[in-house]
Each structure stands twice: as C-alpha cells, then as structure tokens.
Coordinates of C-alpha atoms in Angstrom, one line a residue:
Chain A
X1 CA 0.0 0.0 0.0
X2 CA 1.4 3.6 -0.9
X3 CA 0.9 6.1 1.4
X4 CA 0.0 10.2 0.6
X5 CA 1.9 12.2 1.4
X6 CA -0.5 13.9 4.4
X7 CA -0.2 10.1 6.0
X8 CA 3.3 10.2 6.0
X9 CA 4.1 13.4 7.2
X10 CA 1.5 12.0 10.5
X11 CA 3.8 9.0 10.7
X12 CA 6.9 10.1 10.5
X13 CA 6.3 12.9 13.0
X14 CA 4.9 9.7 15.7
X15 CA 8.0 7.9 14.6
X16 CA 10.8 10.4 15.2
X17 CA 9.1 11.6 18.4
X18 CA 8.9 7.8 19.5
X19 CA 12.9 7.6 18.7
X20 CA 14.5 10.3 20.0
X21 CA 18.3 10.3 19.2
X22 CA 18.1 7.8 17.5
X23 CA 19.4 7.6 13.6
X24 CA 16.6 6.5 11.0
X25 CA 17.8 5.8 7.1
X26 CA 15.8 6.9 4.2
X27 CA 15.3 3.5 3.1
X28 CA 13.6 2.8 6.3
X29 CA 11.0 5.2 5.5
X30 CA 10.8 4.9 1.8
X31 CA 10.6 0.7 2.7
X32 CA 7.6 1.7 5.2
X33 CA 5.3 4.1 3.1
X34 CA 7.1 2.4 -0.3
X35 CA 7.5 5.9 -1.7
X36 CA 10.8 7.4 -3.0
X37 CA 13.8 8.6 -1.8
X38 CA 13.3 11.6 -3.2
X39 CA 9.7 12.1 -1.6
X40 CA 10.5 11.1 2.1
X41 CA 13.3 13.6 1.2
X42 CA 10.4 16.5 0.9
X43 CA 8.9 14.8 3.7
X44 CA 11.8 15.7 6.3
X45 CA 12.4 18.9 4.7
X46 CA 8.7 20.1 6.1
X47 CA 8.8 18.2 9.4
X48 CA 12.2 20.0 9.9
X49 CA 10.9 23.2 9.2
X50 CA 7.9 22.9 11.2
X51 CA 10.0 21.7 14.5
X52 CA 12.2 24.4 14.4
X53 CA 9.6 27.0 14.2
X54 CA 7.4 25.6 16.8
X55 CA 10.8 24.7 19.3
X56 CA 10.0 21.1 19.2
X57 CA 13.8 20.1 18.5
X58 CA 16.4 19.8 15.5
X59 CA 15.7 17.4 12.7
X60 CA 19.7 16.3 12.1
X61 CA 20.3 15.5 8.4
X62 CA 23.7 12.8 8.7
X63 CA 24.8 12.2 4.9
X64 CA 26.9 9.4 3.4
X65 CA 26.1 5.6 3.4
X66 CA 25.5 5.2 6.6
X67 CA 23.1 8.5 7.2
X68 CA 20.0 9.4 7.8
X69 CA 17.8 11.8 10.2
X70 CA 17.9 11.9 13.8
X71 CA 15.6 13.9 16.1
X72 CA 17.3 15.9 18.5
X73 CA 14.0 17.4 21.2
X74 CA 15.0 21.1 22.1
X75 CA 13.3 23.5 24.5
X76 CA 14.1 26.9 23.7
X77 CA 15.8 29.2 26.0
X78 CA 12.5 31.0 26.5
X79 CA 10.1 28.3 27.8
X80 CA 12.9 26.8 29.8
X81 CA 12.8 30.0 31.4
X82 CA 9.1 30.3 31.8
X83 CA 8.8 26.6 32.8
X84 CA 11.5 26.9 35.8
X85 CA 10.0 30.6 36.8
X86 CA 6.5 28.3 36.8
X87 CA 8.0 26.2 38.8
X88 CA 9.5 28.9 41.3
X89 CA 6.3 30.1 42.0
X90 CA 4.2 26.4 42.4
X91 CA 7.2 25.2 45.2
X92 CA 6.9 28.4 47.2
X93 CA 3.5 27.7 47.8
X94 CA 3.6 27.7 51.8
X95 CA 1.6 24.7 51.7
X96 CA 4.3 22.9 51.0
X97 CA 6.1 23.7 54.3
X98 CA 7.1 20.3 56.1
X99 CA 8.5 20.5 60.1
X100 CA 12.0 21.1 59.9
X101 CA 12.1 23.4 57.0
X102 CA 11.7 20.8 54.2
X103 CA 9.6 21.6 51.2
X104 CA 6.9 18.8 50.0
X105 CA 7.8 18.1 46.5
X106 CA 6.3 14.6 46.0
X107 CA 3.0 15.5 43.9
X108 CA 5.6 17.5 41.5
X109 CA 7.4 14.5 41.1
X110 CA 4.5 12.4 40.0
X111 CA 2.5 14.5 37.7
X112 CA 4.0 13.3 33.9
X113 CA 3.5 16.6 31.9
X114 CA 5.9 18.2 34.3
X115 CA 8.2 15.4 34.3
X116 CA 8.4 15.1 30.6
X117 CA 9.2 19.0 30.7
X118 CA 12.0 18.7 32.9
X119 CA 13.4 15.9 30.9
X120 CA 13.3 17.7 27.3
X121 CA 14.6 20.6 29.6
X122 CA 17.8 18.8 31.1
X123 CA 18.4 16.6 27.7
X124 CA 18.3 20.1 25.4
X125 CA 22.0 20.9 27.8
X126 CA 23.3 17.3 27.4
X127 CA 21.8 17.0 23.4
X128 CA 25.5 17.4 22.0
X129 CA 27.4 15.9 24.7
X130 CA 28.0 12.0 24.4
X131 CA 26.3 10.5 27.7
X132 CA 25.9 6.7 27.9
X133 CA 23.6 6.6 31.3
X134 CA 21.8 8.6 33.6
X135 CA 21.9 8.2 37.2
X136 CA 20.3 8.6 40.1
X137 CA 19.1 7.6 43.7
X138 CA 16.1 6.1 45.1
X139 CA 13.1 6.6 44.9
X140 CA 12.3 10.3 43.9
X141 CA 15.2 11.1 41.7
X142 CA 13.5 8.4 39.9
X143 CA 11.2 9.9 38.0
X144 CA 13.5 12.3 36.9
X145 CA 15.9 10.0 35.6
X146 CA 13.7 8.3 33.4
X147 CA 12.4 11.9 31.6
X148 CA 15.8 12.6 31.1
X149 CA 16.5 9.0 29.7
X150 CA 13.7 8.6 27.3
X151 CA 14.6 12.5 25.6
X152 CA 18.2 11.3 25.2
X153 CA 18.0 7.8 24.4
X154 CA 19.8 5.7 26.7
X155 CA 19.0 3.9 30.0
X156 CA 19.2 5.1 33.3
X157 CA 20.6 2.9 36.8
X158 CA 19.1 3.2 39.9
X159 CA 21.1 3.7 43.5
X160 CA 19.9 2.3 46.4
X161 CA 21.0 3.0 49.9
X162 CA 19.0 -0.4 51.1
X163 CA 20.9 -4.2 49.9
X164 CA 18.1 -5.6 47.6
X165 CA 18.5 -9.4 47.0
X166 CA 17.3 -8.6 43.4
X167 CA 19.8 -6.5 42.3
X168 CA 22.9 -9.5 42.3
X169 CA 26.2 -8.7 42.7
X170 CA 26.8 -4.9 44.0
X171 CA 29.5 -2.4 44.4
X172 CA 29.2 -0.3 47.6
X173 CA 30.5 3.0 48.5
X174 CA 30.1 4.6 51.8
X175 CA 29.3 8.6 51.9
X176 CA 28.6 10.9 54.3
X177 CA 25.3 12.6 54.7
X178 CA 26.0 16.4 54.9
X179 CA 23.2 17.4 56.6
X180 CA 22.8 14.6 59.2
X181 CA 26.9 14.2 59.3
X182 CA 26.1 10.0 59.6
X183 CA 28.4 8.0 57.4
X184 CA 25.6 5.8 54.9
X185 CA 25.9 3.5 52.3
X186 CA 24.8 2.9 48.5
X187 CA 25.2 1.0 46.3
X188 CA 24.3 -0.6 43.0
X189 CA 24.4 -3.4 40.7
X190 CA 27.1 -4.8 39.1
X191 CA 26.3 -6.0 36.2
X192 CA 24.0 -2.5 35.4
X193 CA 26.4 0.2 34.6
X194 CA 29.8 -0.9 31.9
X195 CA 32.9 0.0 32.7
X196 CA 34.1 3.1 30.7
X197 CA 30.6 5.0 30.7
X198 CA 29.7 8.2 30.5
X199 CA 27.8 9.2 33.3
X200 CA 24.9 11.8 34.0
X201 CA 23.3 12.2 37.3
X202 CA 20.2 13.7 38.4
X203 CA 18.5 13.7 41.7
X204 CA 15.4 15.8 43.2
X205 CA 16.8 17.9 46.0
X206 CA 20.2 18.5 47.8
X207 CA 20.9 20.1 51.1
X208 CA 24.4 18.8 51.6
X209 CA 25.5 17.2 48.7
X210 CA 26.5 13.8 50.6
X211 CA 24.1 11.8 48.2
X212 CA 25.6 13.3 45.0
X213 CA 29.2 12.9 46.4
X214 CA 28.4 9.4 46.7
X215 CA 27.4 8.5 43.6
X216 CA 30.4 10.5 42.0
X217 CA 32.9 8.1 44.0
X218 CA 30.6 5.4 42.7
X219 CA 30.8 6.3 39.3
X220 CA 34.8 6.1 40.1
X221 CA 34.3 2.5 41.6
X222 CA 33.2 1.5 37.9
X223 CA 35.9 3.1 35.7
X224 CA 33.6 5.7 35.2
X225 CA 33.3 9.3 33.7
X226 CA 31.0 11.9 35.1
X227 CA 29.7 13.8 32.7
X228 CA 27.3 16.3 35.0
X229 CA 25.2 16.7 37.7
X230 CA 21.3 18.3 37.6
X231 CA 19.3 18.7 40.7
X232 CA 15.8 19.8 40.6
X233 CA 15.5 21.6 44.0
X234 CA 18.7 22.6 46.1
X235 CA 18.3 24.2 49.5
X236 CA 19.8 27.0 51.1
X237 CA 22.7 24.9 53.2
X238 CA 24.9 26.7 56.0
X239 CA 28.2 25.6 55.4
X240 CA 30.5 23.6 52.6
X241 CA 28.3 21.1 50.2
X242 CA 30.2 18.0 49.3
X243 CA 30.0 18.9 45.4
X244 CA 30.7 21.7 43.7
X245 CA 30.2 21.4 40.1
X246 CA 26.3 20.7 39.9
X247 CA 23.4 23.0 38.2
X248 CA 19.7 23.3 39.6
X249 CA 16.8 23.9 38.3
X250 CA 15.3 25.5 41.5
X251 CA 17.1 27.4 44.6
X252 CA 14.9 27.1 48.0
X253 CA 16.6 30.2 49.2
X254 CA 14.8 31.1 52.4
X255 CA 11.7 28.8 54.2
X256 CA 10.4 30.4 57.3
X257 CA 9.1 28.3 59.9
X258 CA 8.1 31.1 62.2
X259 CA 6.5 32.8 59.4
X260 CA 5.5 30.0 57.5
X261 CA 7.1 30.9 54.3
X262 CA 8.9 29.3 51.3
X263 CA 11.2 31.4 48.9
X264 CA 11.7 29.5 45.8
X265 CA 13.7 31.3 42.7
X266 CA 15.4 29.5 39.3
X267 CA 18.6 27.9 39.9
X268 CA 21.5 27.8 38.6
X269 CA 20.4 25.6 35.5
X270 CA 20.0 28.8 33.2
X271 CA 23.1 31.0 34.4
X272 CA 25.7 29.4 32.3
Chain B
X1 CA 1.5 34.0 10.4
X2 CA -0.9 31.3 8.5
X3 CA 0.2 27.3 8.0
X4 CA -0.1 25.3 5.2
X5 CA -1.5 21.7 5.6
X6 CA 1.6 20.0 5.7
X7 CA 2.6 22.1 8.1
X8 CA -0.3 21.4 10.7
X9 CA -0.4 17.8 10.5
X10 CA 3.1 17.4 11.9
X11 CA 2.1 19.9 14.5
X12 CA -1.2 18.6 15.4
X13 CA 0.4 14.8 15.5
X14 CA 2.9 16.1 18.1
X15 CA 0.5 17.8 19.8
X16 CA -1.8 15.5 20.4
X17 CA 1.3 12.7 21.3
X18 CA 2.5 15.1 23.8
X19 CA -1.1 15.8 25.7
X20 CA -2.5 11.7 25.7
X21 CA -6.0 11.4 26.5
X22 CA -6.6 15.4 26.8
X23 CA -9.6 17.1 25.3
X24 CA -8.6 19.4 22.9
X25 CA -11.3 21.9 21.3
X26 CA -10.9 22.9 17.7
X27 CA -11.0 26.6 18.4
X28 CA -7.9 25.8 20.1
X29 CA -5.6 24.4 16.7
X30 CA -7.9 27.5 14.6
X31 CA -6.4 30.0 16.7
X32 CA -2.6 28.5 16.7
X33 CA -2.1 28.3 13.1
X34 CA -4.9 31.3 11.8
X35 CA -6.5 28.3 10.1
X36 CA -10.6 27.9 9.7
X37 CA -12.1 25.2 11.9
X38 CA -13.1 23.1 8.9
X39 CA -9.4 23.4 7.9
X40 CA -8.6 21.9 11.2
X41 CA -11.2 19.2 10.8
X42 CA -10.0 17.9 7.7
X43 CA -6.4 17.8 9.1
X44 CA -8.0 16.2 12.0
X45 CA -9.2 13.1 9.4
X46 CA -6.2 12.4 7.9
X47 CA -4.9 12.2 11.5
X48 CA -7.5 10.0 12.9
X49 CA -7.2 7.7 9.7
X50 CA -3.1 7.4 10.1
X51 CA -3.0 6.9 13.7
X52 CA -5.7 3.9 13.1
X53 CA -3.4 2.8 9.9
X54 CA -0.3 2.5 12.2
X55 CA -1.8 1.0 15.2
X56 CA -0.9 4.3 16.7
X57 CA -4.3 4.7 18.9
X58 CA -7.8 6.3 18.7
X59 CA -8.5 9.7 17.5
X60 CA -11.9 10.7 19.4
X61 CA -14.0 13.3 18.6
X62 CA -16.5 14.6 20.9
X63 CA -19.4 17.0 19.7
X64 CA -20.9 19.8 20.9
X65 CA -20.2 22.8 22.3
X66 CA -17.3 21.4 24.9
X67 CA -16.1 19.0 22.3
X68 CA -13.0 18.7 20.8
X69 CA -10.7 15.9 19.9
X70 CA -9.1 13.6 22.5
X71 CA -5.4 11.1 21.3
X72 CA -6.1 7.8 23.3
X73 CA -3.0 5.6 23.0
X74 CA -3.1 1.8 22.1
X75 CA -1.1 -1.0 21.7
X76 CA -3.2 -3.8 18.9
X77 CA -3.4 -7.0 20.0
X78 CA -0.8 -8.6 17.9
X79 CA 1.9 -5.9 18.8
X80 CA 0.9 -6.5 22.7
X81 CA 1.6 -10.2 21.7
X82 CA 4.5 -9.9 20.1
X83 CA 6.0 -7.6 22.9
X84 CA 5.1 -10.0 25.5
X85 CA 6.7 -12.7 23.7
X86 CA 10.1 -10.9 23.1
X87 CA 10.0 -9.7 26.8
X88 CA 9.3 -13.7 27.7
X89 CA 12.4 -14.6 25.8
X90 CA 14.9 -11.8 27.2
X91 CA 13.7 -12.5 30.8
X92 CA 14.1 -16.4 30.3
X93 CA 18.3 -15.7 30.0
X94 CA 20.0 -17.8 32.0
X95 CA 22.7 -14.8 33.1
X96 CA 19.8 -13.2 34.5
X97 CA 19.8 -15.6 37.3
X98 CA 20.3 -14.4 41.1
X99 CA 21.1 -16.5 44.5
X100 CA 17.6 -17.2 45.7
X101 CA 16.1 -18.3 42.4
X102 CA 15.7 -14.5 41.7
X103 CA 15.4 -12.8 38.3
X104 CA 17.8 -9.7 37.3
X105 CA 15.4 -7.5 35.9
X106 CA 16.4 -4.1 36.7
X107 CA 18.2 -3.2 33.7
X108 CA 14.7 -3.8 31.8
X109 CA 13.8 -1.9 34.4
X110 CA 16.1 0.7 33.3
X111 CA 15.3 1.0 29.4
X112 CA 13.2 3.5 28.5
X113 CA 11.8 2.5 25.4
X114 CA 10.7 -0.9 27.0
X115 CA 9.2 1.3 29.4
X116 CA 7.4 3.2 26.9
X117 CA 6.0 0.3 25.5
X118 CA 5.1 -1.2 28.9
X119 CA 3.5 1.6 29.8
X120 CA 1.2 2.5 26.6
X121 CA 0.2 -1.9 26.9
X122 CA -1.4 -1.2 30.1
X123 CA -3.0 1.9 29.3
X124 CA -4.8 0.1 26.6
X125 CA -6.3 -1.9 29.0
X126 CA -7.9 0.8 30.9
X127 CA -8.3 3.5 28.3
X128 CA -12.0 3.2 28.6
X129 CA -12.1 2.8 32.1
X130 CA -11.8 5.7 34.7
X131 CA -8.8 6.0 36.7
X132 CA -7.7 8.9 38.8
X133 CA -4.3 8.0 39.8
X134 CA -1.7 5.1 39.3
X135 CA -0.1 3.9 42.9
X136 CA 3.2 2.2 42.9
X137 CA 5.7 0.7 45.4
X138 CA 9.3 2.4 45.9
X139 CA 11.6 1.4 44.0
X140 CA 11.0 -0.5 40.8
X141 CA 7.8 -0.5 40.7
X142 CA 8.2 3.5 40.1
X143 CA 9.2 3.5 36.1
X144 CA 6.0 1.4 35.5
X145 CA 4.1 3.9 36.9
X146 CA 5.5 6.7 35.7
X147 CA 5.2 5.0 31.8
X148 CA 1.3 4.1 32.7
X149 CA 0.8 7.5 33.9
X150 CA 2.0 9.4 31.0
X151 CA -0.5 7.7 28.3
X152 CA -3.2 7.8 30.8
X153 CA -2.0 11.7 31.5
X154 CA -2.8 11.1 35.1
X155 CA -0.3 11.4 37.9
X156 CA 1.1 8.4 39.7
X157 CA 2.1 7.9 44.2
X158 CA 4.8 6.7 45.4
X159 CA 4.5 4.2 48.4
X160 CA 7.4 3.8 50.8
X161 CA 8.6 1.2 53.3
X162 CA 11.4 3.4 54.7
X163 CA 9.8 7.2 56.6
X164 CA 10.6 10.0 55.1
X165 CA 11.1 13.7 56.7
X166 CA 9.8 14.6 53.2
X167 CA 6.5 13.6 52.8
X168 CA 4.7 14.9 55.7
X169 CA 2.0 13.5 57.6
X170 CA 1.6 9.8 55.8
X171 CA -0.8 7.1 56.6
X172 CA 0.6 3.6 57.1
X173 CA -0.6 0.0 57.1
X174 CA 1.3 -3.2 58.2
X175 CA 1.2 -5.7 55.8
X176 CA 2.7 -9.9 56.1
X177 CA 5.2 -10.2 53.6
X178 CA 4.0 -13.5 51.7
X179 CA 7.4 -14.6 50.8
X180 CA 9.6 -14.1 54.1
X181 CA 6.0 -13.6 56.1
X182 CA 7.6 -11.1 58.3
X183 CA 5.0 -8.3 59.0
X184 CA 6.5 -5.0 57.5
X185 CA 5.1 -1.8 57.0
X186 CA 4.1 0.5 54.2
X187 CA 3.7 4.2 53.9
X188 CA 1.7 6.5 51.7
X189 CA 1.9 10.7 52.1
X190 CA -1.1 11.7 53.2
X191 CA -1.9 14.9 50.4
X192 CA -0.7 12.5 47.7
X193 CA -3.9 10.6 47.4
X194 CA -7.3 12.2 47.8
X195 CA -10.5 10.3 49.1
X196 CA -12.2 8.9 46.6
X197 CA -9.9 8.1 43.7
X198 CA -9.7 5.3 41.7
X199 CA -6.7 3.8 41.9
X200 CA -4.8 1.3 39.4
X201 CA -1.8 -0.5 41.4
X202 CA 1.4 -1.8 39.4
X203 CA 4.4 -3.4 40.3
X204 CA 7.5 -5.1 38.9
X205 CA 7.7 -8.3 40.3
X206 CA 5.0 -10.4 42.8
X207 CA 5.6 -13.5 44.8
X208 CA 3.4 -13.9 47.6
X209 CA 1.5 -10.7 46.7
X210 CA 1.8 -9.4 50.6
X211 CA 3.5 -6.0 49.0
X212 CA 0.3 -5.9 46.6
X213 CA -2.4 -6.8 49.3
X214 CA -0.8 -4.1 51.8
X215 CA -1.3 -1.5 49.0
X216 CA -5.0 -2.4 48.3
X217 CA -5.3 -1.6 52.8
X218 CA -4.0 1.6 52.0
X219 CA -6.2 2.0 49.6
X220 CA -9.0 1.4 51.7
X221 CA -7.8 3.9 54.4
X222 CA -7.6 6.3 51.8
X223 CA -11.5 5.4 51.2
X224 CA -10.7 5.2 47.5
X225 CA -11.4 2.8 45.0
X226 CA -9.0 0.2 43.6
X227 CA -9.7 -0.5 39.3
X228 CA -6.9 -3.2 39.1
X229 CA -3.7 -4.7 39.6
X230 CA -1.1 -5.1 37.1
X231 CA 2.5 -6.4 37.7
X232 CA 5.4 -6.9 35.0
X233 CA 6.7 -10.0 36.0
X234 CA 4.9 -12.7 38.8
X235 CA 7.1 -15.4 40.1
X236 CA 5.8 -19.8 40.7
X237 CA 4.1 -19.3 44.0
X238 CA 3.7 -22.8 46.3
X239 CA 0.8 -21.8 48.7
X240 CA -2.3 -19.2 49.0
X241 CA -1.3 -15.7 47.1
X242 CA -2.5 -13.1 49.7
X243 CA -4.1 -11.4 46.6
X244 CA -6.2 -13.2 43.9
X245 CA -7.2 -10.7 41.5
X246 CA -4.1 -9.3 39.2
X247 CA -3.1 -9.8 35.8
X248 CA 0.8 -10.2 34.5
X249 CA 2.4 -9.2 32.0
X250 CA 4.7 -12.0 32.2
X251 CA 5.0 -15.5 34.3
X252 CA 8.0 -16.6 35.5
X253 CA 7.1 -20.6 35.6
X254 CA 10.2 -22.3 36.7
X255 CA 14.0 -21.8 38.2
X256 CA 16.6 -24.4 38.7
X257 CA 19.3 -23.0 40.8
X258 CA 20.9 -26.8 39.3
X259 CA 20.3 -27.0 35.9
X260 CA 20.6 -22.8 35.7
X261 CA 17.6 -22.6 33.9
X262 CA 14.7 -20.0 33.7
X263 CA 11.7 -20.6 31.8
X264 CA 9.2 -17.3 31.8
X265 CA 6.2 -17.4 29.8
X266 CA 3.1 -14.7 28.7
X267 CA 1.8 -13.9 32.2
X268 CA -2.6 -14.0 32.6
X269 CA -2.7 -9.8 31.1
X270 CA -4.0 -11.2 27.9
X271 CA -5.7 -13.5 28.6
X272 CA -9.0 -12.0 29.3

C-alpha cells in the first residue's frame, strides 16, 4: 500500500518523536510508506521546518552511506525560562512547608507533563554531549531519571541505599550525609552500569550534597566518567556542600518556619 | 503567520502525542495556526485515519459545544503479543539468574523504550475505564508507573517502606510479607492521594502478593477505590497468594538454581 503524502508526514512525525536520538535511514522510510527517496526527502524537509519553528527540537540530516535523520528534542531558552519561573512560584507555595524546613515536592514528582518538561529541559543541555547513562538515587530522583533517559536515548541505573537481594552482585561506596553528618551507604548493581561509561546524574533535592558525592565516588568504583550533575531543587545549606560542580533547576533560598514561608527562585540551571 | 496543511499535520500529530487522553477543542488548533475550523477538521481526518493505519491509537471526537478531539493511546493485540513474547524470551536468559532463584530485571527496568511500550500496553487496557491516579511501590515499581501514567495523563504515588522527613503526615498500614512472612510496614503521604480516587496498582515483580495486598489496605484507608492490579513480572508461587485478582504481564514458571535454567512465559494480562 502507498501512502500520501499527508499520511506520512502524520507518521513520520509519531516515529521520530517515538525515537528520540536515535538515527533513521531513508530507506527505512521509503521501505515503510514504499515511496521514493526523493519524496520522504520533501517529507523531512517540512517536518524540519515545522519543529524548528514551533521549538520542538532539530531534525539532524547525517549524509553518506551510513546516514539518515535523527531527532534531536530542544526547548528553547525562553520556555525553559518560563517553565523553571512556573516552577519557582508552584514550590513556594507555603503549603508545602514540612516540620524542619523541608519543602513537600512529591505531587511535583508524579505529575508526567511536568516530568516530561523537565526531561526535554535537562536533555536540550546534554543533546551534544555524548552521555551513555543517567543516574540517580532512590526513589524520587526516579522519575527524573527516566524523563531525562527517554529525551536522550539511553537507560538510566538506579542507586539504592538499602541491599536488595534482586539487584545481584553490588559495588558499595560509603558517603557521608551532609546534613545529618552520619556515614551511609549505597550502592548498585554490578552488572547494570559498563565500565568506561559516561555518566549523568540527576537527583530531586540537595541540602548537603553527601548523596551526590556518593554516587560520584561510585561512578569512580566502575571506571567511570562523570559527565554532569542536575538537581531539581537545592536548599539554602549553611556551610560547605560535598560537590561543587552541579546545576539546579530550583534554589529554596529562604523557608520560614516562624512565618511560615517558602522562597523558591530559578537555579543555577539557566546561568551558564 | 498562516500554516499550510503540511505544516499542521506534523504539529497537530505532536500535539496531540504530547497531551494523551486530553480534550482538545478545535478553536484551540484554529487560533494556533490562523486556520478555519473546517481546515482543522480535515487535518484532523487524515490524523485520525493514520494513527488507526499504524496501530498508533484512537483519535476521538466529541461533539458539541465542549467538544474537541481527544489522542487515546493503544497497543493492537498482535503488537501487545508480540512484545510480550520478546520480553518472555529476554527474561528467560539464563545470566539473569540471582542466589535465591531470583530474576535480574532491573536493567529492563532501566530501558526507556521498553518502558514506553510497557506503559502504553497497560494503558490500553484501561483507556476506557476511569482512573484517577496510578499507585506504585518504591523502588521499581516506580518506572512502570510513571510510563502508565503518562499515556493515561494522570499522575502516579509513590508508596514507601522506609519514613521520610519529606513527605509529611503519611498514613501507614502493616502488611505480612508472603514470601519471608515477616510483617512489614508501608507508607503512603497523606496529600498525595485524595479520598475517593480510583486507583490502578502496578508493580514489577509479585511473589506472595503481601507488597500488593498491603497496597489495596492503603487503599481502603484512603476510602478510595482500587480498578486493578497489574505487575510486570509474577514469580511460581507454592501456597495461598495473599491477593487473587491481578493480571501479569509475564510468568516466570520455573527456576533451577541446578540445571541454571529460567523458563518465563506470557503472564494471565491477555488473557482476558
């Protein structure tokens, strides 16, 4: 069956958004709706056009034998802005004030639209940088993890700070926890991250920095590179954080117990 | 600045992909690309007729003044079969064997276009059906719910065995662990679930189905609803599970610890 046109261009728009980062020959395509090379070509050329004007990502045109298109997903510099300002204003909500200055993020970190923002968000700063894994700790920087990991294309390992007979074999670091100053331990499967990767990590919040220091002597335990590391909330914290070299989205800069107030502003995500 | 055809149909196909099971009026595409409404609904044809073409889900249209169009996600039957089967024959690897008979699964875990497909074969089953919120036990549980609750564009809870500073006041339930038939306990925050939802519970793996049955309690003392259970993966099970009413996605029937052998076959989710 031949396909029009207006049926591919529907098609190949659910395809490359399906396959993210991921390299697609024109033969595929022309195999799929049996139509020309030369048509699919004018296929790409308007689907390109169309997500670059509405910021949905790059179409990437890769030429020779062994080319194709690839879909890179963007966000512009714009609606990351207005997202994380969004975001400022929905966490300093003083409903979210928790005994001993902590800031309820949970709902946040189980609504999908938001999560799928946040990972188009962080994989539009890691797009031209080669990462083979993101990685984070359990359980919320969960979530996160796997937005980022779908945008970019690769799989993401999970960190846990309880043994799990599931899991097999496991490398263990010990850290300490920053805010608490109790030495704790995490660890993660063996046989789930290669030696030799390329390493992102995400988590949801740091005060310290203990839990992000840990998995960054981890990633050392496993021959490992760091590549960077994304927080979506940090706190204010009183003292020296274990890491230095880490964005956030969002800065808790003041909560008020007495007052019962949060001050939430962007973090340091869009500075560079 | 007006849009040709061409031009809408890749943007309405993303559209709609991005914002599952969301009514979107017409009004709404008219105004974004300056384009009449009977414009819009003939775009909106040539969508509906492609996305049924490539088993890519239901376009709905509702009449009337609050209509609009709504994308419902689905997986066809012989896809959903063919997935199963391929997940069947990864899982029955004899490397993913663990001390204990267990079954290494948290790389599969881990891949996010399994989880994609994972997640848009379960919303198929309960596309129809009303469900307010998908529940899930920390930790691998999670990245099923997260995939579920993105094509059913509903958010997803978190349940926790370990207390947490950060989730505020929680409500908790003891529950007998089938398998080690210790009595543990379970948490759930307590503005993370309102009364009265409906609630669809998955998990990665079941034995005993204490972890399940302990969820369904909190359920109850969140007077919601539960719709169903689904897990990935259930394990052979000698005895009484402590819940009776679940569907798998896959069954792992056998482990020899001697002859190194798994054998996992389709689980009961298509059965019905």
């Amino acid at each position: 069956m031949k396909y029009r046109r207006s049926e591919r261009l529907v098609d190949i728009t659910q395809y490359l958004l399906e396959y993210p980062h991921t390299l697609i020959s024109l033969s595929f395509f022309s195999r799929r709706y049996q139509s020309a090379k030369s048509s699919i070509s004018e296929d790409l050329t308007i689907i390109k056009r169309t997500f670059v004007e509405r910021g949905i990502g790059e179409l990437k045109t890769i030429v020779g034998a062994a080319g194709g298109v690839l879909f890179i997903p963007r966000l512009e510099k714009e609606v990351q802005k207005k997202f994380i300002d969004q975001l400022a204003s929905r966490l300093s909500d003083e409903a979210r004030l928790l005994p001993g200055g902590y800031v309820y993020l949970s709902d946040l970190l189980g609504e999908s639209k938001l999560l799928r923002r946040v990972g188009r968000l962080i994989s539009s700063k890691y797009a031209d940088q080669q990462v083979d894994v993101i990685m984070t700790v359990a359980t919320k920087g969960v979530p996160i993890a796997q937005a980022v990991a779908y945008f970019l294309n690769i799989p993401f390992v999970i960190v846990r700070r309880d043994s799990k007979i599931t899991e097999g074999a496991t490398v263990s670091v010990n850290y300490a926890s920053g805010s608490s100053h109790r030495i704790e331990k995490m660890e993660l499967s063996k046989r789930s991250l290669p030696q030799g990767s390329r390493v992102l990590v995400v988590d949801d919040f740091m005060k310290g920095g203990g839990t992000v220091a840990g998995m960054v002597s981890l990633i050392k335990e496993f021959d490992s590179t760091l590549v960077g590391t994304i927080v979506f909330a940090e706190a204010h914290f009183h003292g020296e954080r274990a890491v230095k070299d880490y964005n956030s989205l969002l800065y808790v800069k003041n909560v008020d117990t007495k007052t019962k107030t949060i001050t939430v502003v962007p973090g340091s995500y869009l500075q560079d």
